[in-house]
Amino acid sequence: MDKWKTFVRQQPRNYSIFVMFTALTPGVNCPICRPAYEEFQIVANSHRYSNPDHKGVYFALVDYEDAPQVFQQMNLNTAPVVYHFSAKLSGKKKPDQMDFQRHGYDADAIGRFIADMTEVQIRVLRPPNYAAPVVIGLLVCLVLGFLYMKRNNLEFLYNKTSWGIICLIITFVFLSGQMWNHIRGPPFIMTNPQTRESTFIHGSTQFQLVAETYIVMGVYAVITFGFILLNDAAAIDVSSLTGGKKKQPNTIAAMSPSAMAALGLGLVFVFFSLLLSIFRAKYRGYPYSLLFS
């Protein structure tokens, strides 16, 4: 409490300080506190390394378990929260708060908030992640080992269906934003600390959730499946249905061409409408929609 009064609330000061209020105790139900703290720590370390001579901006952390009286003084019942205490902030004036719901809590968003408040530009420097190269190396070893074991029978390499499925999976992964998740490390979902409602799709264009990417990936997959049904329905030799052997599609052999086309068109129409709805939820003011507003 003495450090809080001395370095944060005492006036006059010739520096700004950004304080994160959080609850890192394992017993506290705060799933986003740990990742938000790690992003805040990245920003603080980046500022220290990129601006070693700058003495106008400092960072502090207040954990609820260590200083509950500070939370009471600030009338806080939620976490995490980032406040900016400027050098000219008076004792009765409320500090500037970062809006996590709108901007997210990744290091780049925190850096932009600091730049808006103090005009201090921080180049975010993330620590190297060696997990990805190790996983890729193991995957390459597994693939090479599998090819070596099947060296006498490599006909599966010429299977068009297998390569098509692999290409579609790679396309869905990159379209859904999995690479962004790998770089930024967002949480799976977000829970409103006041209403306890879980959010699967973030409402900002600058941030996304892991669950959101899975939803988008699934929507793209269903739309693609609908187009495959339409393509297979058109590929059936309709003239052979009146006599002789019927040429069946590869997708759903028991369906008639008309039923297959209707199902494919319905899937494309419904799930493309859902995709537009998700897009409208993130890009406010987007004017177009189909079934869902």
PDB file of C-alpha atoms in Angstrom:
ATOM      1  CA  MET A   1       0.000   0.000   0.000  1.00  0.00           C
ATOM      2  CA  ASP A   2       2.912   2.356   0.694  1.00  0.00           C
ATOM      3  CA  LYS A   3       4.353   1.791  -2.786  1.00  0.00           C
ATOM      4  CA  TRP A   4       0.918   2.449  -4.270  1.00  0.00           C
ATOM      5  CA  LYS A   5       0.644   5.799  -2.511  1.00  0.00           C
ATOM      6  CA  THR A   6       4.254   6.768  -3.210  1.00  0.00           C
ATOM      7  CA  PHE A   7       4.691   5.858  -6.864  1.00  0.00           C
ATOM      8  CA  VAL A   8       1.136   5.995  -8.241  1.00  0.00           C
ATOM      9  CA  ARG A   9      -1.051   8.383  -6.244  1.00  0.00           C
ATOM     10  CA  GLN A  10       1.496  10.848  -4.930  1.00  0.00           C
ATOM     11  CA  GLN A  11       1.653  14.267  -6.579  1.00  0.00           C
ATOM     12  CA  PRO A  12       3.454  15.917  -8.232  1.00  0.00           C
ATOM     13  CA  ARG A  13       4.964  13.352 -10.609  1.00  0.00           C
ATOM     14  CA  ASN A  14       6.976  13.791 -13.791  1.00  0.00           C
ATOM     15  CA  TYR A  15       6.061  10.407 -15.282  1.00  0.00           C
ATOM     16  CA  SER A  16       3.062   8.367 -16.395  1.00  0.00           C
ATOM     17  CA  ILE A  17       2.435   4.912 -15.009  1.00  0.00           C
ATOM     18  CA  PHE A  18       0.325   2.107 -16.455  1.00  0.00           C
ATOM     19  CA  VAL A  19      -1.070  -0.254 -13.838  1.00  0.00           C
ATOM     20  CA  MET A  20      -2.622  -3.646 -14.467  1.00  0.00           C
ATOM     21  CA  PHE A  21      -5.073  -4.834 -11.817  1.00  0.00           C
ATOM     22  CA  THR A  22      -5.369  -8.598 -11.987  1.00  0.00           C
ATOM     23  CA  ALA A  23      -5.986 -11.795 -10.027  1.00  0.00           C
ATOM     24  CA  LEU A  24      -3.367 -14.446 -10.762  1.00  0.00           C
ATOM     25  CA  THR A  25      -4.222 -16.770  -7.885  1.00  0.00           C
ATOM     26  CA  PRO A  26      -5.153 -20.237  -9.222  1.00  0.00           C
ATOM     27  CA  GLY A  27      -8.228 -20.337  -6.989  1.00  0.00           C
ATOM     28  CA  VAL A  28      -9.725 -17.239  -8.637  1.00  0.00           C
ATOM     29  CA  ASN A  29     -11.905 -17.947 -11.670  1.00  0.00           C
ATOM     30  CA  CYS A  30     -10.209 -15.595 -14.133  1.00  0.00           C
ATOM     31  CA  PRO A  31      -9.209 -17.439 -17.320  1.00  0.00           C
ATOM     32  CA  ILE A  32      -7.959 -14.331 -19.121  1.00  0.00           C
ATOM     33  CA  CYS A  33      -5.919 -12.884 -16.241  1.00  0.00           C
ATOM     34  CA  ARG A  34      -2.836 -14.989 -16.955  1.00  0.00           C
ATOM     35  CA  PRO A  35      -2.668 -14.370 -20.743  1.00  0.00           C
ATOM     36  CA  ALA A  36      -3.424 -10.659 -20.246  1.00  0.00           C
ATOM     37  CA  TYR A  37      -0.641 -10.436 -17.649  1.00  0.00           C
ATOM     38  CA  GLU A  38       1.795 -12.136 -20.040  1.00  0.00           C
ATOM     39  CA  GLU A  39       0.933  -9.655 -22.805  1.00  0.00           C
ATOM     40  CA  PHE A  40       1.321  -6.742 -20.384  1.00  0.00           C
ATOM     41  CA  GLN A  41       4.705  -8.136 -19.334  1.00  0.00           C
ATOM     42  CA  ILE A  42       5.787  -8.335 -22.982  1.00  0.00           C
ATOM     43  CA  VAL A  43       4.940  -4.650 -23.457  1.00  0.00           C
ATOM     44  CA  ALA A  44       6.827  -3.644 -20.310  1.00  0.00           C
ATOM     45  CA  ASN A  45       9.920  -5.604 -21.336  1.00  0.00           C
ATOM     46  CA  SER A  46       9.703  -4.266 -24.888  1.00  0.00           C
ATOM     47  CA  HIS A  47       9.640  -0.704 -23.575  1.00  0.00           C
ATOM     48  CA  ARG A  48      12.641  -1.393 -21.374  1.00  0.00           C
ATOM     49  CA  TYR A  49      14.683  -2.796 -24.265  1.00  0.00           C
ATOM     50  CA  SER A  50      13.521  -0.472 -27.054  1.00  0.00           C
ATOM     51  CA  ASN A  51      13.480   2.757 -24.993  1.00  0.00           C
ATOM     52  CA  PRO A  52      16.144   2.272 -22.302  1.00  0.00           C
ATOM     53  CA  ASP A  53      16.704   6.017 -21.854  1.00  0.00           C
ATOM     54  CA  HIS A  54      13.043   6.995 -21.655  1.00  0.00           C
ATOM     55  CA  LYS A  55      12.070   7.808 -18.064  1.00  0.00           C
ATOM     56  CA  GLY A  56       8.550   9.103 -18.654  1.00  0.00           C
ATOM     57  CA  VAL A  57       6.600   5.818 -18.722  1.00  0.00           C
ATOM     58  CA  TYR A  58       6.549   3.070 -16.094  1.00  0.00           C
ATOM     59  CA  PHE A  59       4.574  -0.119 -15.561  1.00  0.00           C
ATOM     60  CA  ALA A  60       3.151  -1.671 -12.404  1.00  0.00           C
ATOM     61  CA  LEU A  61       1.118  -4.711 -11.412  1.00  0.00           C
ATOM     62  CA  VAL A  62      -1.443  -5.005  -8.616  1.00  0.00           C
ATOM     63  CA  ASP A  63      -2.597  -8.513  -7.716  1.00  0.00           C
ATOM     64  CA  TYR A  64      -5.815  -8.847  -5.743  1.00  0.00           C
ATOM     65  CA  GLU A  65      -4.322 -11.373  -3.331  1.00  0.00           C
ATOM     66  CA  ASP A  66      -1.431  -9.052  -2.463  1.00  0.00           C
ATOM     67  CA  ALA A  67      -3.319  -5.752  -2.284  1.00  0.00           C
ATOM     68  CA  PRO A  68      -7.107  -6.108  -1.950  1.00  0.00           C
ATOM     69  CA  GLN A  69      -7.294  -2.686  -0.316  1.00  0.00           C
ATOM     70  CA  VAL A  70      -6.073  -1.092  -3.548  1.00  0.00           C
ATOM     71  CA  PHE A  71      -8.943  -2.758  -5.411  1.00  0.00           C
ATOM     72  CA  GLN A  72     -11.337  -1.366  -2.809  1.00  0.00           C
ATOM     73  CA  GLN A  73      -9.861   2.098  -3.146  1.00  0.00           C
ATOM     74  CA  MET A  74     -10.310   1.968  -6.937  1.00  0.00           C
ATOM     75  CA  ASN A  75     -13.830   0.453  -6.587  1.00  0.00           C
ATOM     76  CA  LEU A  76     -12.803  -2.512  -8.716  1.00  0.00           C
ATOM     77  CA  ASN A  77     -14.663  -5.810  -8.645  1.00  0.00           C
ATOM     78  CA  THR A  78     -13.414  -7.147 -11.987  1.00  0.00           C
ATOM     79  CA  ALA A  79     -10.070  -8.124 -13.451  1.00  0.00           C
ATOM     80  CA  PRO A  80      -7.969  -7.667 -15.463  1.00  0.00           C
ATOM     81  CA  VAL A  81      -8.032  -3.887 -15.854  1.00  0.00           C
ATOM     82  CA  VAL A  82      -5.338  -1.527 -17.157  1.00  0.00           C
ATOM     83  CA  TYR A  83      -5.348   2.092 -15.957  1.00  0.00           C
ATOM     84  CA  HIS A  84      -3.218   4.998 -17.109  1.00  0.00           C
ATOM     85  CA  PHE A  85      -2.207   7.371 -14.315  1.00  0.00           C
ATOM     86  CA  SER A  86      -0.838  10.417 -16.082  1.00  0.00           C
ATOM     87  CA  ALA A  87       1.617  12.859 -14.564  1.00  0.00           C
ATOM     88  CA  LYS A  88      -1.073  15.551 -14.384  1.00  0.00           C
ATOM     89  CA  LEU A  89      -3.759  13.314 -12.890  1.00  0.00           C
ATOM     90  CA  SER A  90      -5.303  14.885  -9.820  1.00  0.00           C
ATOM     91  CA  GLY A  91      -6.337  12.894  -6.793  1.00  0.00           C
ATOM     92  CA  LYS A  92     -10.076  12.980  -7.540  1.00  0.00           C
ATOM     93  CA  LYS A  93      -9.917  12.507 -11.309  1.00  0.00           C
ATOM     94  CA  LYS A  94     -10.499   8.995 -12.633  1.00  0.00           C
ATOM     95  CA  PRO A  95      -7.593   7.522 -14.621  1.00  0.00           C
ATOM     96  CA  ASP A  96      -7.921   6.441 -18.236  1.00  0.00           C
ATOM     97  CA  GLN A  97      -8.992   2.817 -18.641  1.00  0.00           C
ATOM     98  CA  MET A  98      -8.189   0.545 -21.570  1.00  0.00           C
ATOM     99  CA  ASP A  99     -11.256  -1.068 -23.133  1.00  0.00           C
ATOM    100  CA  PHE A 100     -10.418  -4.776 -23.403  1.00  0.00           C
ATOM    101  CA  GLN A 101     -13.832  -5.645 -24.838  1.00  0.00           C
ATOM    102  CA  ARG A 102     -13.292  -3.345 -27.800  1.00  0.00           C
ATOM    103  CA  HIS A 103      -9.547  -3.523 -28.456  1.00  0.00           C
ATOM    104  CA  GLY A 104      -8.506  -6.854 -26.933  1.00  0.00           C
ATOM    105  CA  TYR A 105      -5.617  -7.314 -24.534  1.00  0.00           C
ATOM    106  CA  ASP A 106      -2.750  -8.457 -26.743  1.00  0.00           C
ATOM    107  CA  ALA A 107       0.591  -6.674 -26.545  1.00  0.00           C
ATOM    108  CA  ASP A 108       0.046  -4.671 -29.735  1.00  0.00           C
ATOM    109  CA  ALA A 109      -3.297  -3.349 -28.489  1.00  0.00           C
ATOM    110  CA  ILE A 110      -1.738  -2.337 -25.163  1.00  0.00           C
ATOM    111  CA  GLY A 111       1.092  -0.653 -27.069  1.00  0.00           C
ATOM    112  CA  ARG A 112      -1.405   1.361 -29.107  1.00  0.00           C
ATOM    113  CA  PHE A 113      -3.213   2.406 -25.929  1.00  0.00           C
ATOM    114  CA  ILE A 114       0.087   3.624 -24.462  1.00  0.00           C
ATOM    115  CA  ALA A 115       0.866   5.528 -27.670  1.00  0.00           C
ATOM    116  CA  ASP A 116      -2.550   7.212 -27.585  1.00  0.00           C
ATOM    117  CA  MET A 117      -2.113   8.255 -23.956  1.00  0.00           C
ATOM    118  CA  THR A 118       1.556   9.312 -23.945  1.00  0.00           C
ATOM    119  CA  GLU A 119       2.692   9.453 -27.612  1.00  0.00           C
ATOM    120  CA  VAL A 120       5.419   6.955 -26.686  1.00  0.00           C
ATOM    121  CA  GLN A 121       5.823   4.353 -29.428  1.00  0.00           C
ATOM    122  CA  ILE A 122       6.730   0.864 -28.201  1.00  0.00           C
ATOM    123  CA  ARG A 123       7.976  -1.749 -30.641  1.00  0.00           C
ATOM    124  CA  VAL A 124       6.666  -5.049 -29.308  1.00  0.00           C
ATOM    125  CA  LEU A 125       9.464  -7.612 -28.950  1.00  0.00           C
ATOM    126  CA  ARG A 126       8.124 -11.091 -28.316  1.00  0.00           C
ATOM    127  CA  PRO A 127      10.373 -13.789 -26.850  1.00  0.00           C
ATOM    128  CA  PRO A 128      11.277 -16.572 -29.297  1.00  0.00           C
ATOM    129  CA  ASN A 129       8.997 -19.585 -29.349  1.00  0.00           C
ATOM    130  CA  TYR A 130      10.913 -22.807 -29.924  1.00  0.00           C
ATOM    131  CA  ALA A 131       7.877 -25.071 -29.705  1.00  0.00           C
ATOM    132  CA  ALA A 132       6.844 -24.565 -33.334  1.00  0.00           C
ATOM    133  CA  PRO A 133      10.223 -25.564 -34.878  1.00  0.00           C
ATOM    134  CA  VAL A 134      10.344 -28.652 -32.650  1.00  0.00           C
ATOM    135  CA  VAL A 135       6.821 -29.713 -33.648  1.00  0.00           C
ATOM    136  CA  ILE A 136       7.561 -29.116 -37.335  1.00  0.00           C
ATOM    137  CA  GLY A 137      10.786 -31.124 -37.059  1.00  0.00           C
ATOM    138  CA  LEU A 138       8.968 -34.031 -35.424  1.00  0.00           C
ATOM    139  CA  LEU A 139       6.250 -33.905 -38.066  1.00  0.00           C
ATOM    140  CA  VAL A 140       8.823 -33.975 -40.877  1.00  0.00           C
ATOM    141  CA  CYS A 141      10.558 -36.949 -39.233  1.00  0.00           C
ATOM    142  CA  LEU A 142       7.242 -38.808 -38.957  1.00  0.00           C
ATOM    143  CA  VAL A 143       6.398 -38.156 -42.611  1.00  0.00           C
ATOM    144  CA  LEU A 144       9.850 -39.255 -43.790  1.00  0.00           C
ATOM    145  CA  GLY A 145       9.670 -42.366 -41.609  1.00  0.00           C
ATOM    146  CA  PHE A 146       6.229 -43.229 -42.975  1.00  0.00           C
ATOM    147  CA  LEU A 147       7.436 -42.806 -46.569  1.00  0.00           C
ATOM    148  CA  TYR A 148      10.440 -44.997 -45.827  1.00  0.00           C
ATOM    149  CA  MET A 149       8.222 -47.756 -44.439  1.00  0.00           C
ATOM    150  CA  LYS A 150       5.956 -47.535 -47.506  1.00  0.00           C
ATOM    151  CA  ARG A 151       8.807 -47.170 -49.991  1.00  0.00           C
ATOM    152  CA  ASN A 152       7.679 -50.258 -51.923  1.00  0.00           C
ATOM    153  CA  ASN A 153       4.093 -49.052 -52.294  1.00  0.00           C
ATOM    154  CA  LEU A 154       3.769 -45.319 -52.948  1.00  0.00           C
ATOM    155  CA  GLU A 155       0.571 -45.423 -54.992  1.00  0.00           C
ATOM    156  CA  PHE A 156      -1.246 -43.398 -52.314  1.00  0.00           C
ATOM    157  CA  LEU A 157       0.849 -40.382 -53.345  1.00  0.00           C
ATOM    158  CA  TYR A 158      -1.107 -40.278 -56.624  1.00  0.00           C
ATOM    159  CA  ASN A 159      -4.541 -40.320 -54.953  1.00  0.00           C
ATOM    160  CA  LYS A 160      -6.363 -37.149 -56.054  1.00  0.00           C
ATOM    161  CA  THR A 161      -8.941 -37.345 -53.269  1.00  0.00           C
ATOM    162  CA  SER A 162      -6.309 -37.460 -50.518  1.00  0.00           C
ATOM    163  CA  TRP A 163      -4.420 -34.495 -51.941  1.00  0.00           C
ATOM    164  CA  GLY A 164      -7.664 -32.594 -52.373  1.00  0.00           C
ATOM    165  CA  ILE A 165      -8.618 -33.141 -48.722  1.00  0.00           C
ATOM    166  CA  ILE A 166      -5.141 -32.076 -47.565  1.00  0.00           C
ATOM    167  CA  CYS A 167      -5.317 -28.892 -49.649  1.00  0.00           C
ATOM    168  CA  LEU A 168      -8.787 -28.071 -48.303  1.00  0.00           C
ATOM    169  CA  ILE A 169      -7.655 -28.538 -44.687  1.00  0.00           C
ATOM    170  CA  ILE A 170      -4.670 -26.230 -45.236  1.00  0.00           C
ATOM    171  CA  THR A 171      -6.940 -23.661 -46.896  1.00  0.00           C
ATOM    172  CA  PHE A 172      -9.470 -23.761 -44.033  1.00  0.00           C
ATOM    173  CA  VAL A 173      -6.697 -23.375 -41.443  1.00  0.00           C
ATOM    174  CA  PHE A 174      -5.277 -20.242 -43.054  1.00  0.00           C
ATOM    175  CA  LEU A 175      -8.649 -18.720 -43.965  1.00  0.00           C
ATOM    176  CA  SER A 176      -9.885 -19.029 -40.381  1.00  0.00           C
ATOM    177  CA  GLY A 177      -6.923 -17.136 -38.899  1.00  0.00           C
ATOM    178  CA  GLN A 178      -4.997 -19.923 -37.175  1.00  0.00           C
ATOM    179  CA  MET A 179      -1.696 -18.228 -38.018  1.00  0.00           C
ATOM    180  CA  TRP A 180      -2.893 -15.084 -36.227  1.00  0.00           C
ATOM    181  CA  ASN A 181      -3.693 -17.245 -33.194  1.00  0.00           C
ATOM    182  CA  HIS A 182      -0.219 -18.752 -33.324  1.00  0.00           C
ATOM    183  CA  ILE A 183       1.403 -15.305 -33.364  1.00  0.00           C
ATOM    184  CA  ARG A 184      -0.836 -13.449 -30.890  1.00  0.00           C
ATOM    185  CA  GLY A 185      -1.938 -16.260 -28.574  1.00  0.00           C
ATOM    186  CA  PRO A 186      -5.543 -15.126 -27.884  1.00  0.00           C
ATOM    187  CA  PRO A 187      -7.790 -16.896 -25.341  1.00  0.00           C
ATOM    188  CA  PHE A 188     -10.240 -19.590 -26.390  1.00  0.00           C
ATOM    189  CA  ILE A 189     -13.277 -17.572 -25.247  1.00  0.00           C
ATOM    190  CA  MET A 190     -13.874 -14.382 -23.266  1.00  0.00           C
ATOM    191  CA  THR A 191     -16.150 -14.130 -20.228  1.00  0.00           C
ATOM    192  CA  ASN A 192     -17.747 -10.849 -19.212  1.00  0.00           C
ATOM    193  CA  PRO A 193     -16.696 -10.378 -15.564  1.00  0.00           C
ATOM    194  CA  GLN A 194     -19.951  -8.586 -14.718  1.00  0.00           C
ATOM    195  CA  THR A 195     -22.564 -10.773 -16.427  1.00  0.00           C
ATOM    196  CA  ARG A 196     -20.474 -13.997 -16.590  1.00  0.00           C
ATOM    197  CA  GLU A 197     -21.605 -14.438 -20.198  1.00  0.00           C
ATOM    198  CA  SER A 198     -19.158 -16.204 -22.504  1.00  0.00           C
ATOM    199  CA  THR A 199     -18.258 -14.650 -25.853  1.00  0.00           C
ATOM    200  CA  PHE A 200     -17.180 -16.843 -28.745  1.00  0.00           C
ATOM    201  CA  ILE A 201     -16.839 -14.085 -31.373  1.00  0.00           C
ATOM    202  CA  HIS A 202     -14.983 -10.896 -30.486  1.00  0.00           C
ATOM    203  CA  GLY A 203     -16.688  -7.691 -31.552  1.00  0.00           C
ATOM    204  CA  SER A 204     -13.524  -5.920 -32.728  1.00  0.00           C
ATOM    205  CA  THR A 205     -11.774  -6.047 -36.084  1.00  0.00           C
ATOM    206  CA  GLN A 206      -8.413  -5.915 -34.315  1.00  0.00           C
ATOM    207  CA  PHE A 207      -8.852  -9.068 -32.238  1.00  0.00           C
ATOM    208  CA  GLN A 208     -10.249 -12.586 -32.437  1.00  0.00           C
ATOM    209  CA  LEU A 209     -10.749 -15.623 -30.220  1.00  0.00           C
ATOM    210  CA  VAL A 210      -9.641 -19.203 -30.772  1.00  0.00           C
ATOM    211  CA  ALA A 211     -13.251 -20.430 -30.688  1.00  0.00           C
ATOM    212  CA  GLU A 212     -14.087 -17.831 -33.323  1.00  0.00           C
ATOM    213  CA  THR A 213     -11.544 -19.288 -35.745  1.00  0.00           C
ATOM    214  CA  TYR A 214     -12.978 -22.776 -35.248  1.00  0.00           C
ATOM    215  CA  ILE A 215     -16.474 -21.475 -35.975  1.00  0.00           C
ATOM    216  CA  VAL A 216     -15.311 -19.724 -39.148  1.00  0.00           C
ATOM    217  CA  MET A 217     -13.386 -22.828 -40.211  1.00  0.00           C
ATOM    218  CA  GLY A 218     -16.497 -24.976 -39.781  1.00  0.00           C
ATOM    219  CA  VAL A 219     -18.643 -22.513 -41.750  1.00  0.00           C
ATOM    220  CA  TYR A 220     -16.161 -22.503 -44.628  1.00  0.00           C
ATOM    221  CA  ALA A 221     -16.062 -26.318 -44.563  1.00  0.00           C
ATOM    222  CA  VAL A 222     -19.867 -26.622 -44.798  1.00  0.00           C
ATOM    223  CA  ILE A 223     -20.013 -24.071 -47.639  1.00  0.00           C
ATOM    224  CA  THR A 224     -17.341 -26.034 -49.489  1.00  0.00           C
ATOM    225  CA  PHE A 225     -19.266 -29.269 -48.928  1.00  0.00           C
ATOM    226  CA  GLY A 226     -22.346 -27.598 -50.395  1.00  0.00           C
ATOM    227  CA  PHE A 227     -20.442 -26.645 -53.533  1.00  0.00           C
ATOM    228  CA  ILE A 228     -19.113 -30.215 -53.792  1.00  0.00           C
ATOM    229  CA  LEU A 229     -22.697 -31.495 -53.708  1.00  0.00           C
ATOM    230  CA  LEU A 230     -23.680 -29.048 -56.450  1.00  0.00           C
ATOM    231  CA  ASN A 231     -20.708 -30.112 -58.543  1.00  0.00           C
ATOM    232  CA  ASP A 232     -21.447 -33.836 -58.081  1.00  0.00           C
ATOM    233  CA  ALA A 233     -25.118 -33.312 -58.916  1.00  0.00           C
ATOM    234  CA  ALA A 234     -24.156 -31.618 -62.174  1.00  0.00           C
ATOM    235  CA  ALA A 235     -21.612 -34.342 -62.942  1.00  0.00           C
ATOM    236  CA  ILE A 236     -24.193 -37.132 -62.977  1.00  0.00           C
ATOM    237  CA  ASP A 237     -25.023 -38.353 -66.449  1.00  0.00           C
ATOM    238  CA  VAL A 238     -28.744 -37.606 -66.314  1.00  0.00           C
ATOM    239  CA  SER A 239     -29.402 -39.294 -69.621  1.00  0.00           C
ATOM    240  CA  SER A 240     -28.331 -42.613 -68.117  1.00  0.00           C
ATOM    241  CA  LEU A 241     -31.099 -42.472 -65.518  1.00  0.00           C
ATOM    242  CA  THR A 242     -33.779 -43.432 -68.041  1.00  0.00           C
ATOM    243  CA  GLY A 243     -32.100 -46.708 -68.921  1.00  0.00           C
ATOM    244  CA  GLY A 244     -28.896 -48.600 -68.415  1.00  0.00           C
ATOM    245  CA  LYS A 245     -26.542 -48.233 -65.505  1.00  0.00           C
ATOM    246  CA  LYS A 246     -26.731 -45.081 -63.430  1.00  0.00           C
ATOM    247  CA  LYS A 247     -23.509 -43.124 -63.022  1.00  0.00           C
ATOM    248  CA  GLN A 248     -23.315 -42.273 -59.339  1.00  0.00           C
ATOM    249  CA  PRO A 249     -21.439 -39.332 -57.803  1.00  0.00           C
ATOM    250  CA  ASN A 250     -18.672 -39.893 -55.299  1.00  0.00           C
ATOM    251  CA  THR A 251     -20.241 -37.910 -52.442  1.00  0.00           C
ATOM    252  CA  ILE A 252     -23.652 -39.336 -51.499  1.00  0.00           C
ATOM    253  CA  ALA A 253     -24.364 -42.162 -53.894  1.00  0.00           C
ATOM    254  CA  ALA A 254     -27.934 -42.837 -52.717  1.00  0.00           C
ATOM    255  CA  MET A 255     -29.273 -39.330 -53.448  1.00  0.00           C
ATOM    256  CA  SER A 256     -30.900 -38.247 -56.670  1.00  0.00           C
ATOM    257  CA  PRO A 257     -29.329 -35.352 -58.603  1.00  0.00           C
ATOM    258  CA  SER A 258     -32.185 -32.968 -57.765  1.00  0.00           C
ATOM    259  CA  ALA A 259     -32.061 -33.756 -54.028  1.00  0.00           C
ATOM    260  CA  MET A 260     -28.296 -33.433 -54.012  1.00  0.00           C
ATOM    261  CA  ALA A 261     -28.467 -30.066 -55.782  1.00  0.00           C
ATOM    262  CA  ALA A 262     -31.174 -28.816 -53.402  1.00  0.00           C
ATOM    263  CA  LEU A 263     -29.178 -29.880 -50.339  1.00  0.00           C
ATOM    264  CA  GLY A 264     -25.997 -28.300 -51.668  1.00  0.00           C
ATOM    265  CA  LEU A 265     -27.751 -25.045 -52.543  1.00  0.00           C
ATOM    266  CA  GLY A 266     -29.414 -24.932 -49.120  1.00  0.00           C
ATOM    267  CA  LEU A 267     -26.122 -25.473 -47.290  1.00  0.00           C
ATOM    268  CA  VAL A 268     -24.390 -22.752 -49.307  1.00  0.00           C
ATOM    269  CA  PHE A 269     -27.244 -20.268 -48.817  1.00  0.00           C
ATOM    270  CA  VAL A 270     -27.690 -20.827 -45.059  1.00  0.00           C
ATOM    271  CA  PHE A 271     -24.043 -20.966 -44.068  1.00  0.00           C
ATOM    272  CA  PHE A 272     -22.984 -18.119 -46.339  1.00  0.00           C
ATOM    273  CA  SER A 273     -25.682 -16.077 -44.594  1.00  0.00           C
ATOM    274  CA  LEU A 274     -24.125 -17.107 -41.272  1.00  0.00           C
ATOM    275  CA  LEU A 275     -20.690 -16.064 -42.547  1.00  0.00           C
ATOM    276  CA  LEU A 276     -22.049 -12.632 -43.496  1.00  0.00           C
ATOM    277  CA  SER A 277     -23.638 -12.357 -40.047  1.00  0.00           C
ATOM    278  CA  ILE A 278     -20.285 -13.046 -38.362  1.00  0.00           C
ATOM    279  CA  PHE A 279     -18.655 -10.475 -40.631  1.00  0.00           C
ATOM    280  CA  ARG A 280     -21.303  -7.881 -39.697  1.00  0.00           C
ATOM    281  CA  ALA A 281     -20.742  -8.598 -35.987  1.00  0.00           C
ATOM    282  CA  LYS A 282     -17.073  -7.641 -36.323  1.00  0.00           C
ATOM    283  CA  TYR A 283     -17.321  -4.889 -38.962  1.00  0.00           C
ATOM    284  CA  ARG A 284     -19.981  -2.573 -37.626  1.00  0.00           C
ATOM    285  CA  GLY A 285     -21.967  -0.845 -40.330  1.00  0.00           C
ATOM    286  CA  TYR A 286     -21.503  -3.511 -43.004  1.00  0.00           C
ATOM    287  CA  PRO A 287     -24.759  -3.150 -44.993  1.00  0.00           C
ATOM    288  CA  TYR A 288     -25.273  -6.584 -46.544  1.00  0.00           C
ATOM    289  CA  SER A 289     -26.923  -9.683 -45.106  1.00  0.00           C
ATOM    290  CA  LEU A 290     -29.069 -12.633 -46.191  1.00  0.00           C
ATOM    291  CA  LEU A 291     -30.977 -14.773 -43.686  1.00  0.00           C
ATOM    292  CA  PHE A 292     -29.383 -13.476 -40.479  1.00  0.00           C
ATOM    293  CA  SER A 293     -28.973  -9.835 -39.508  1.00  0.00           C
TER     294      SER A 293
END
